[in-house]
PDB file of C-alpha atoms in Angstrom:
ATOM      1  CA  LEU E   1      -0.104   0.211  -0.078  1.00  0.00           C
ATOM      2  CA  ALA E   2       1.218   3.543  -0.638  1.00  0.00           C
ATOM      3  CA  LYS E   3       2.107   5.355   2.165  1.00  0.00           C
ATOM      4  CA  THR E   4       2.012   9.214   2.107  1.00  0.00           C
ATOM      5  CA  THR E   5       4.219  11.604   3.984  1.00  0.00           C
ATOM      6  CA  GLN E   6       3.731  15.287   4.180  1.00  0.00           C
ATOM      7  CA  PRO E   7       5.214  18.237   6.339  1.00  0.00           C
ATOM      8  CA  ILE E   8       3.026  18.679   9.749  1.00  0.00           C
ATOM      9  CA  SER E   9       3.121  22.340   9.273  1.00  0.00           C
ATOM     10  CA  MET E  10       4.346  25.390   7.009  1.00  0.00           C
ATOM     11  CA  ASP E  11       4.223  29.196   7.442  1.00  0.00           C
ATOM     12  CA  SER E  12       4.087  31.647   4.845  1.00  0.00           C
ATOM     13  CA  TYR E  13       3.140  35.330   4.012  1.00  0.00           C
ATOM     14  CA  GLU E  14       0.420  36.813   1.663  1.00  0.00           C
ATOM     15  CA  GLY E  15       1.382  37.183  -1.776  1.00  0.00           C
ATOM     16  CA  GLN E  16       4.277  34.226  -1.598  1.00  0.00           C
ATOM     17  CA  GLU E  17       4.036  30.872  -3.442  1.00  0.00           C
ATOM     18  CA  VAL E  18       3.676  28.047  -1.313  1.00  0.00           C
ATOM     19  CA  ASN E  19       4.761  24.675  -2.416  1.00  0.00           C
ATOM     20  CA  ILE E  20       3.625  21.475  -0.354  1.00  0.00           C
ATOM     21  CA  THR E  21       5.376  18.203  -1.149  1.00  0.00           C
ATOM     22  CA  CYS E  22       3.889  14.714  -0.358  1.00  0.00           C
ATOM     23  CA  SER E  23       6.127  11.395  -0.785  1.00  0.00           C
ATOM     24  CA  HIS E  24       4.480   8.443  -1.854  1.00  0.00           C
ATOM     25  CA  ASN E  25       7.439   5.920  -2.657  1.00  0.00           C
ATOM     26  CA  ASN E  26       5.038   2.859  -2.902  1.00  0.00           C
ATOM     27  CA  ILE E  27       2.511   4.493  -5.179  1.00  0.00           C
ATOM     28  CA  ALA E  28       0.730   1.916  -7.453  1.00  0.00           C
ATOM     29  CA  THR E  29       0.215   2.076 -11.280  1.00  0.00           C
ATOM     30  CA  ASN E  30      -3.269   2.847 -11.149  1.00  0.00           C
ATOM     31  CA  ASP E  31      -2.989   5.386  -8.271  1.00  0.00           C
ATOM     32  CA  TYR E  32      -3.885   9.057  -8.844  1.00  0.00           C
ATOM     33  CA  ILE E  33      -2.722  11.661  -6.282  1.00  0.00           C
ATOM     34  CA  THR E  34      -5.585  14.230  -4.963  1.00  0.00           C
ATOM     35  CA  TRP E  35      -4.909  17.169  -2.758  1.00  0.00           C
ATOM     36  CA  TYR E  36      -7.725  18.200  -0.423  1.00  0.00           C
ATOM     37  CA  GLN E  37      -8.040  21.354   1.580  1.00  0.00           C
ATOM     38  CA  GLN E  38      -9.865  21.508   4.899  1.00  0.00           C
ATOM     39  CA  PHE E  39     -10.978  24.670   6.999  1.00  0.00           C
ATOM     40  CA  PRO E  40     -11.799  24.373  10.706  1.00  0.00           C
ATOM     41  CA  SER E  41     -15.329  22.919  11.291  1.00  0.00           C
ATOM     42  CA  GLN E  42     -15.607  21.841   7.682  1.00  0.00           C
ATOM     43  CA  GLY E  43     -15.364  18.949   5.255  1.00  0.00           C
ATOM     44  CA  PRO E  44     -12.080  18.684   2.971  1.00  0.00           C
ATOM     45  CA  ARG E  45     -12.792  20.045  -0.033  1.00  0.00           C
ATOM     46  CA  PHE E  46     -11.191  18.825  -3.333  1.00  0.00           C
ATOM     47  CA  ILE E  47      -8.368  21.252  -4.770  1.00  0.00           C
ATOM     48  CA  ILE E  48      -6.684  19.473  -7.540  1.00  0.00           C
ATOM     49  CA  GLN E  49      -6.019  15.836  -9.172  1.00  0.00           C
ATOM     50  CA  GLY E  50      -3.194  14.594 -11.137  1.00  0.00           C
ATOM     51  CA  TYR E  51      -1.667  11.288 -12.632  1.00  0.00           C
ATOM     52  CA  LYS E  52       1.739  12.429 -13.868  1.00  0.00           C
ATOM     53  CA  THR E  53       3.316  15.628 -15.206  1.00  0.00           C
ATOM     54  CA  LYS E  54       1.661  18.899 -14.252  1.00  0.00           C
ATOM     55  CA  VAL E  55      -1.899  19.798 -13.938  1.00  0.00           C
ATOM     56  CA  THR E  56      -2.962  23.225 -13.205  1.00  0.00           C
ATOM     57  CA  ASN E  57      -6.516  24.816 -12.523  1.00  0.00           C
ATOM     58  CA  GLU E  58      -7.724  28.127 -11.065  1.00  0.00           C
ATOM     59  CA  VAL E  59      -6.885  27.429  -7.549  1.00  0.00           C
ATOM     60  CA  ALA E  60      -3.408  25.566  -7.862  1.00  0.00           C
ATOM     61  CA  SER E  61      -0.936  23.492  -9.676  1.00  0.00           C
ATOM     62  CA  LEU E  62       0.134  19.890  -8.930  1.00  0.00           C
ATOM     63  CA  PHE E  63       3.569  18.772 -10.257  1.00  0.00           C
ATOM     64  CA  ILE E  64       4.369  15.111 -10.398  1.00  0.00           C
ATOM     65  CA  PRO E  65       7.739  13.777 -11.541  1.00  0.00           C
ATOM     66  CA  ALA E  66       8.213  10.924 -13.837  1.00  0.00           C
ATOM     67  CA  ASP E  67       8.725   8.484 -11.122  1.00  0.00           C
ATOM     68  CA  ARG E  68       5.572   9.579  -9.312  1.00  0.00           C
ATOM     69  CA  LYS E  69       7.253   8.966  -6.069  1.00  0.00           C
ATOM     70  CA  SER E  70       6.431  12.407  -4.644  1.00  0.00           C
ATOM     71  CA  SER E  71       3.912  15.311  -5.811  1.00  0.00           C
ATOM     72  CA  THR E  72       4.128  19.171  -5.028  1.00  0.00           C
ATOM     73  CA  LEU E  73       0.920  21.209  -4.587  1.00  0.00           C
ATOM     74  CA  SER E  74       1.803  24.718  -5.461  1.00  0.00           C
ATOM     75  CA  LEU E  75      -0.375  27.553  -4.373  1.00  0.00           C
ATOM     76  CA  PRO E  76       0.383  30.792  -6.062  1.00  0.00           C
ATOM     77  CA  ARG E  77       0.143  34.162  -4.324  1.00  0.00           C
ATOM     78  CA  VAL E  78      -1.492  32.859  -1.233  1.00  0.00           C
ATOM     79  CA  SER E  79      -3.822  35.051   0.933  1.00  0.00           C
ATOM     80  CA  LEU E  80      -4.851  34.808   4.501  1.00  0.00           C
ATOM     81  CA  SER E  81      -7.989  32.830   3.611  1.00  0.00           C
ATOM     82  CA  ASP E  82      -5.515  29.922   2.195  1.00  0.00           C
ATOM     83  CA  THR E  83      -4.807  29.156   6.071  1.00  0.00           C
ATOM     84  CA  ALA E  84      -5.942  25.832   6.135  1.00  0.00           C
ATOM     85  CA  VAL E  85      -4.896  22.102   6.430  1.00  0.00           C
ATOM     86  CA  TYR E  86      -3.809  20.574   3.131  1.00  0.00           C
ATOM     87  CA  TYR E  87      -4.191  16.639   2.775  1.00  0.00           C
ATOM     88  CA  CYS E  88      -2.513  14.295   0.063  1.00  0.00           C
ATOM     89  CA  LEU E  89      -4.574  11.271  -0.994  1.00  0.00           C
ATOM     90  CA  VAL E  90      -3.281   8.540  -2.810  1.00  0.00           C
ATOM     91  CA  GLY E  91      -5.509   5.763  -4.387  1.00  0.00           C
ATOM     92  CA  ASP E  92      -8.090   4.886  -6.930  1.00  0.00           C
ATOM     93  CA  VAL E  93      -7.244   1.571  -7.382  1.00  0.00           C
ATOM     94  CA  TYR E  94      -9.962  -0.522  -9.244  1.00  0.00           C
ATOM     95  CA  ALA E  95      -8.804  -4.083  -8.980  1.00  0.00           C
ATOM     96  CA  GLY E  96     -11.815  -5.990  -7.971  1.00  0.00           C
ATOM     97  CA  ASN E  97     -12.087  -5.138  -4.062  1.00  0.00           C
ATOM     98  CA  ASN E  98      -8.582  -4.004  -3.682  1.00  0.00           C
ATOM     99  CA  ARG E  99      -9.509  -0.415  -3.503  1.00  0.00           C
ATOM    100  CA  LYS E 100      -7.441   1.479  -1.101  1.00  0.00           C
ATOM    101  CA  LEU E 101      -7.392   5.234  -0.496  1.00  0.00           C
ATOM    102  CA  ILE E 102      -4.216   6.417   1.441  1.00  0.00           C
ATOM    103  CA  TRP E 103      -4.501   9.802   3.126  1.00  0.00           C
ATOM    104  CA  GLY E 104      -1.823  11.635   4.418  1.00  0.00           C
ATOM    105  CA  LEU E 105      -1.715  13.285   7.897  1.00  0.00           C
ATOM    106  CA  GLY E 106      -2.195  16.623   6.590  1.00  0.00           C
ATOM    107  CA  THR E 107      -0.154  19.857   6.520  1.00  0.00           C
ATOM    108  CA  SER E 108      -1.114  22.966   8.412  1.00  0.00           C
ATOM    109  CA  LEU E 109      -0.548  26.099   6.434  1.00  0.00           C
ATOM    110  CA  ALA E 110      -0.378  29.412   8.223  1.00  0.00           C
ATOM    111  CA  VAL E 111      -0.414  32.580   6.146  1.00  0.00           C
ATOM    112  CA  ASN E 112       0.615  35.699   7.857  1.00  0.00           C
ATOM    113  CA  PRO E 113      -0.049  39.377   6.865  1.00  0.00           C
TER     114      PRO E 113
ATOM    115  CA  ASP C   1     -28.436  23.087  -2.584  1.00  0.00           C
ATOM    116  CA  THR C   2     -26.615  20.857  -0.164  1.00  0.00           C
ATOM    117  CA  ALA C   3     -24.378  18.152  -2.207  1.00  0.00           C
ATOM    118  CA  VAL C   4     -23.628  16.015   0.749  1.00  0.00           C
ATOM    119  CA  SER C   5     -25.648  16.575   3.929  1.00  0.00           C
ATOM    120  CA  GLN C   6     -25.196  14.850   7.357  1.00  0.00           C
ATOM    121  CA  THR C   7     -27.486  14.818  10.421  1.00  0.00           C
ATOM    122  CA  PRO C   8     -27.202  15.448  13.066  1.00  0.00           C
ATOM    123  CA  LYS C   9     -24.454  18.146  13.073  1.00  0.00           C
ATOM    124  CA  TYR C  10     -23.773  17.762  16.895  1.00  0.00           C
ATOM    125  CA  LEU C  11     -24.074  14.902  19.015  1.00  0.00           C
ATOM    126  CA  VAL C  12     -23.644  14.426  22.617  1.00  0.00           C
ATOM    127  CA  THR C  13     -24.438  11.052  24.505  1.00  0.00           C
ATOM    128  CA  GLN C  14     -23.511   8.979  27.253  1.00  0.00           C
ATOM    129  CA  MET C  15     -21.228   5.859  27.105  1.00  0.00           C
ATOM    130  CA  GLY C  16     -23.192   2.679  26.279  1.00  0.00           C
ATOM    131  CA  ASN C  17     -25.832   4.355  24.256  1.00  0.00           C
ATOM    132  CA  ASP C  18     -26.454   3.565  20.588  1.00  0.00           C
ATOM    133  CA  LYS C  19     -26.736   6.134  17.992  1.00  0.00           C
ATOM    134  CA  SER C  20     -26.997   6.742  14.426  1.00  0.00           C
ATOM    135  CA  ILE C  21     -25.782   9.356  11.860  1.00  0.00           C
ATOM    136  CA  LYS C  22     -27.293   9.932   8.621  1.00  0.00           C
ATOM    137  CA  CYS C  23     -25.974  11.067   5.421  1.00  0.00           C
ATOM    138  CA  GLU C  24     -27.423  11.918   1.884  1.00  0.00           C
ATOM    139  CA  GLN C  25     -25.951  13.023  -1.313  1.00  0.00           C
ATOM    140  CA  ASN C  26     -27.874  14.594  -4.186  1.00  0.00           C
ATOM    141  CA  LEU C  27     -25.138  14.636  -6.732  1.00  0.00           C
ATOM    142  CA  GLY C  28     -25.996  11.194  -8.365  1.00  0.00           C
ATOM    143  CA  HIS C  29     -22.755   9.621  -7.125  1.00  0.00           C
ATOM    144  CA  ASP C  30     -22.414   5.674  -6.899  1.00  0.00           C
ATOM    145  CA  THR C  31     -20.064   5.580  -4.037  1.00  0.00           C
ATOM    146  CA  MET C  32     -20.169   6.539  -0.425  1.00  0.00           C
ATOM    147  CA  TYR C  33     -17.774   6.916   2.293  1.00  0.00           C
ATOM    148  CA  TRP C  34     -17.653   7.197   6.340  1.00  0.00           C
ATOM    149  CA  TYR C  35     -14.468   8.731   7.645  1.00  0.00           C
ATOM    150  CA  LYS C  36     -13.486   9.322  11.313  1.00  0.00           C
ATOM    151  CA  GLN C  37     -11.426  12.159  11.976  1.00  0.00           C
ATOM    152  CA  ASP C  38      -9.568  12.572  15.174  1.00  0.00           C
ATOM    153  CA  SER C  39      -8.515  15.374  17.505  1.00  0.00           C
ATOM    154  CA  LYS C  40      -5.146  15.177  15.534  1.00  0.00           C
ATOM    155  CA  LYS C  41      -6.820  15.793  12.315  1.00  0.00           C
ATOM    156  CA  PHE C  42      -5.987  12.472  11.170  1.00  0.00           C
ATOM    157  CA  LEU C  43      -8.674  11.267   8.686  1.00  0.00           C
ATOM    158  CA  LYS C  44      -9.429   7.420   8.720  1.00  0.00           C
ATOM    159  CA  ILE C  45     -11.662   5.846   5.932  1.00  0.00           C
ATOM    160  CA  MET C  46     -13.768   3.636   7.835  1.00  0.00           C
ATOM    161  CA  PHE C  47     -16.477   2.100   5.077  1.00  0.00           C
ATOM    162  CA  SER C  48     -17.089   2.586   1.425  1.00  0.00           C
ATOM    163  CA  TYR C  49     -20.202   1.571  -0.615  1.00  0.00           C
ATOM    164  CA  ASN C  50     -20.689   1.351  -4.235  1.00  0.00           C
ATOM    165  CA  ASN C  51     -24.309   0.924  -5.250  1.00  0.00           C
ATOM    166  CA  LYS C  52     -25.482  -0.178  -1.984  1.00  0.00           C
ATOM    167  CA  GLU C  53     -22.381  -2.782  -1.854  1.00  0.00           C
ATOM    168  CA  LEU C  54     -19.691  -2.492   0.899  1.00  0.00           C
ATOM    169  CA  ILE C  55     -16.374  -2.252  -0.920  1.00  0.00           C
ATOM    170  CA  ILE C  56     -14.079  -0.901   1.693  1.00  0.00           C
ATOM    171  CA  ASN C  57     -14.332  -2.078   5.262  1.00  0.00           C
ATOM    172  CA  GLU C  58     -11.474  -0.932   7.212  1.00  0.00           C
ATOM    173  CA  THR C  59     -10.570  -2.227  10.440  1.00  0.00           C
ATOM    174  CA  VAL C  60     -13.275  -0.790  12.718  1.00  0.00           C
ATOM    175  CA  PRO C  61     -14.912  -2.307  16.032  1.00  0.00           C
ATOM    176  CA  ASN C  62     -17.888  -4.364  14.956  1.00  0.00           C
ATOM    177  CA  ARG C  63     -19.994  -1.734  16.977  1.00  0.00           C
ATOM    178  CA  PHE C  64     -19.834   0.276  13.710  1.00  0.00           C
ATOM    179  CA  SER C  65     -22.335  -0.714  11.158  1.00  0.00           C
ATOM    180  CA  PRO C  66     -23.197   1.113   7.959  1.00  0.00           C
ATOM    181  CA  LYS C  67     -26.496   0.777   6.115  1.00  0.00           C
ATOM    182  CA  SER C  68     -27.277   1.839   2.723  1.00  0.00           C
ATOM    183  CA  PRO C  69     -30.894   1.843   1.908  1.00  0.00           C
ATOM    184  CA  ASP C  70     -30.265   3.296  -1.690  1.00  0.00           C
ATOM    185  CA  LYS C  71     -27.195   4.673  -3.358  1.00  0.00           C
ATOM    186  CA  ALA C  72     -27.944   8.284  -2.292  1.00  0.00           C
ATOM    187  CA  HIS C  73     -27.976   7.413   1.370  1.00  0.00           C
ATOM    188  CA  LEU C  74     -25.149   5.846   3.681  1.00  0.00           C
ATOM    189  CA  ASN C  75     -26.162   5.817   7.336  1.00  0.00           C
ATOM    190  CA  LEU C  76     -23.860   4.691  10.224  1.00  0.00           C
ATOM    191  CA  HIS C  77     -24.791   3.162  13.505  1.00  0.00           C
ATOM    192  CA  ILE C  78     -22.839   2.854  16.243  1.00  0.00           C
ATOM    193  CA  ASN C  79     -23.525   0.461  19.354  1.00  0.00           C
ATOM    194  CA  SER C  80     -22.316   0.693  22.834  1.00  0.00           C
ATOM    195  CA  LEU C  81     -20.512   4.049  22.436  1.00  0.00           C
ATOM    196  CA  GLU C  82     -17.461   4.434  23.987  1.00  0.00           C
ATOM    197  CA  LEU C  83     -15.432   7.465  24.997  1.00  0.00           C
ATOM    198  CA  GLY C  84     -12.805   6.936  22.146  1.00  0.00           C
ATOM    199  CA  ASP C  85     -15.423   7.149  19.580  1.00  0.00           C
ATOM    200  CA  SER C  86     -15.401  10.708  20.408  1.00  0.00           C
ATOM    201  CA  ALA C  87     -14.558  12.308  16.990  1.00  0.00           C
ATOM    202  CA  VAL C  88     -15.922  14.057  13.857  1.00  0.00           C
ATOM    203  CA  TYR C  89     -17.424  11.690  11.462  1.00  0.00           C
ATOM    204  CA  PHE C  90     -17.718  12.666   7.901  1.00  0.00           C
ATOM    205  CA  CYS C  91     -19.601  11.450   4.904  1.00  0.00           C
ATOM    206  CA  ALA C  92     -18.467  11.788   1.420  1.00  0.00           C
ATOM    207  CA  SER C  93     -19.087  10.601  -2.167  1.00  0.00           C
ATOM    208  CA  SER C  94     -17.718   9.975  -5.444  1.00  0.00           C
ATOM    209  CA  GLN C  95     -18.243   8.845  -8.817  1.00  0.00           C
ATOM    210  CA  GLU C  96     -17.361   5.201  -8.788  1.00  0.00           C
ATOM    211  CA  MET C  97     -14.451   5.459 -11.219  1.00  0.00           C
ATOM    212  CA  ARG C  98     -12.927   8.483  -9.659  1.00  0.00           C
ATOM    213  CA  PRO C  99     -13.012   7.594  -6.039  1.00  0.00           C
ATOM    214  CA  GLY C 100     -10.005  10.147  -5.227  1.00  0.00           C
ATOM    215  CA  THR C 101     -12.463  13.191  -6.053  1.00  0.00           C
ATOM    216  CA  GLN C 102     -14.851  12.943  -3.182  1.00  0.00           C
ATOM    217  CA  TYR C 103     -17.476  15.392  -2.011  1.00  0.00           C
ATOM    218  CA  PHE C 104     -17.537  15.748   1.688  1.00  0.00           C
ATOM    219  CA  GLY C 105     -20.246  16.610   4.165  1.00  0.00           C
ATOM    220  CA  PRO C 106     -20.109  19.095   6.966  1.00  0.00           C
ATOM    221  CA  GLY C 107     -19.118  16.480   9.314  1.00  0.00           C
ATOM    222  CA  THR C 108     -20.945  15.362  12.664  1.00  0.00           C
ATOM    223  CA  ARG C 109     -19.209  15.994  15.848  1.00  0.00           C
ATOM    224  CA  LEU C 110     -19.719  13.007  18.529  1.00  0.00           C
ATOM    225  CA  LEU C 111     -18.975  13.527  21.859  1.00  0.00           C
ATOM    226  CA  VAL C 112     -19.345  10.442  24.367  1.00  0.00           C
ATOM    227  CA  LEU C 113     -19.365  11.454  28.001  1.00  0.00           C
TER     228      LEU C 113
END
């Protein structure tokens, strides 16, 4: 099973670019990499998903190297409202009942004025 | 319109009681999940149902029993509640082919006294 590792916490300032890296050395061939954002007292919210190379949407970019053993969530020009916990999720295996979704422990991002 | 809803939002009860948490999604998704999030924000998947069929059943006490009357609903029944069951329980749903892209409910905060 893929195990994910991400930093426990990060600090940044408004307007800076923030990169959060998740390690998943044992990622399986069929696994996608997904990032979620969670604010206090709310459920996690989908940010971005990718399989390889680079994915970009209106909120973030996701960089995945060729070996797929890690991924980096990039948040451009963060604001105070980006203060949240960010989770890396590896999984999406469809092989009969062998479906596993491995969540990271989350990175608590604090954006300072 | 709320995509994934849970009731109740808060639940305070005594040890030994039996309680249920209800979840409904109006997204037309095929797969639904129950998660437990402890005080350290660790997200643990408990169960997953696809078209009313159990597909993920992680190691949880058999006091926890999911029930899916139809693919839009997944309820969680907990027997003989214990102090350690205190946590936030999240319901989520996804399309069958992309379980990494989940939509979460607002959570049910369970406190066992």
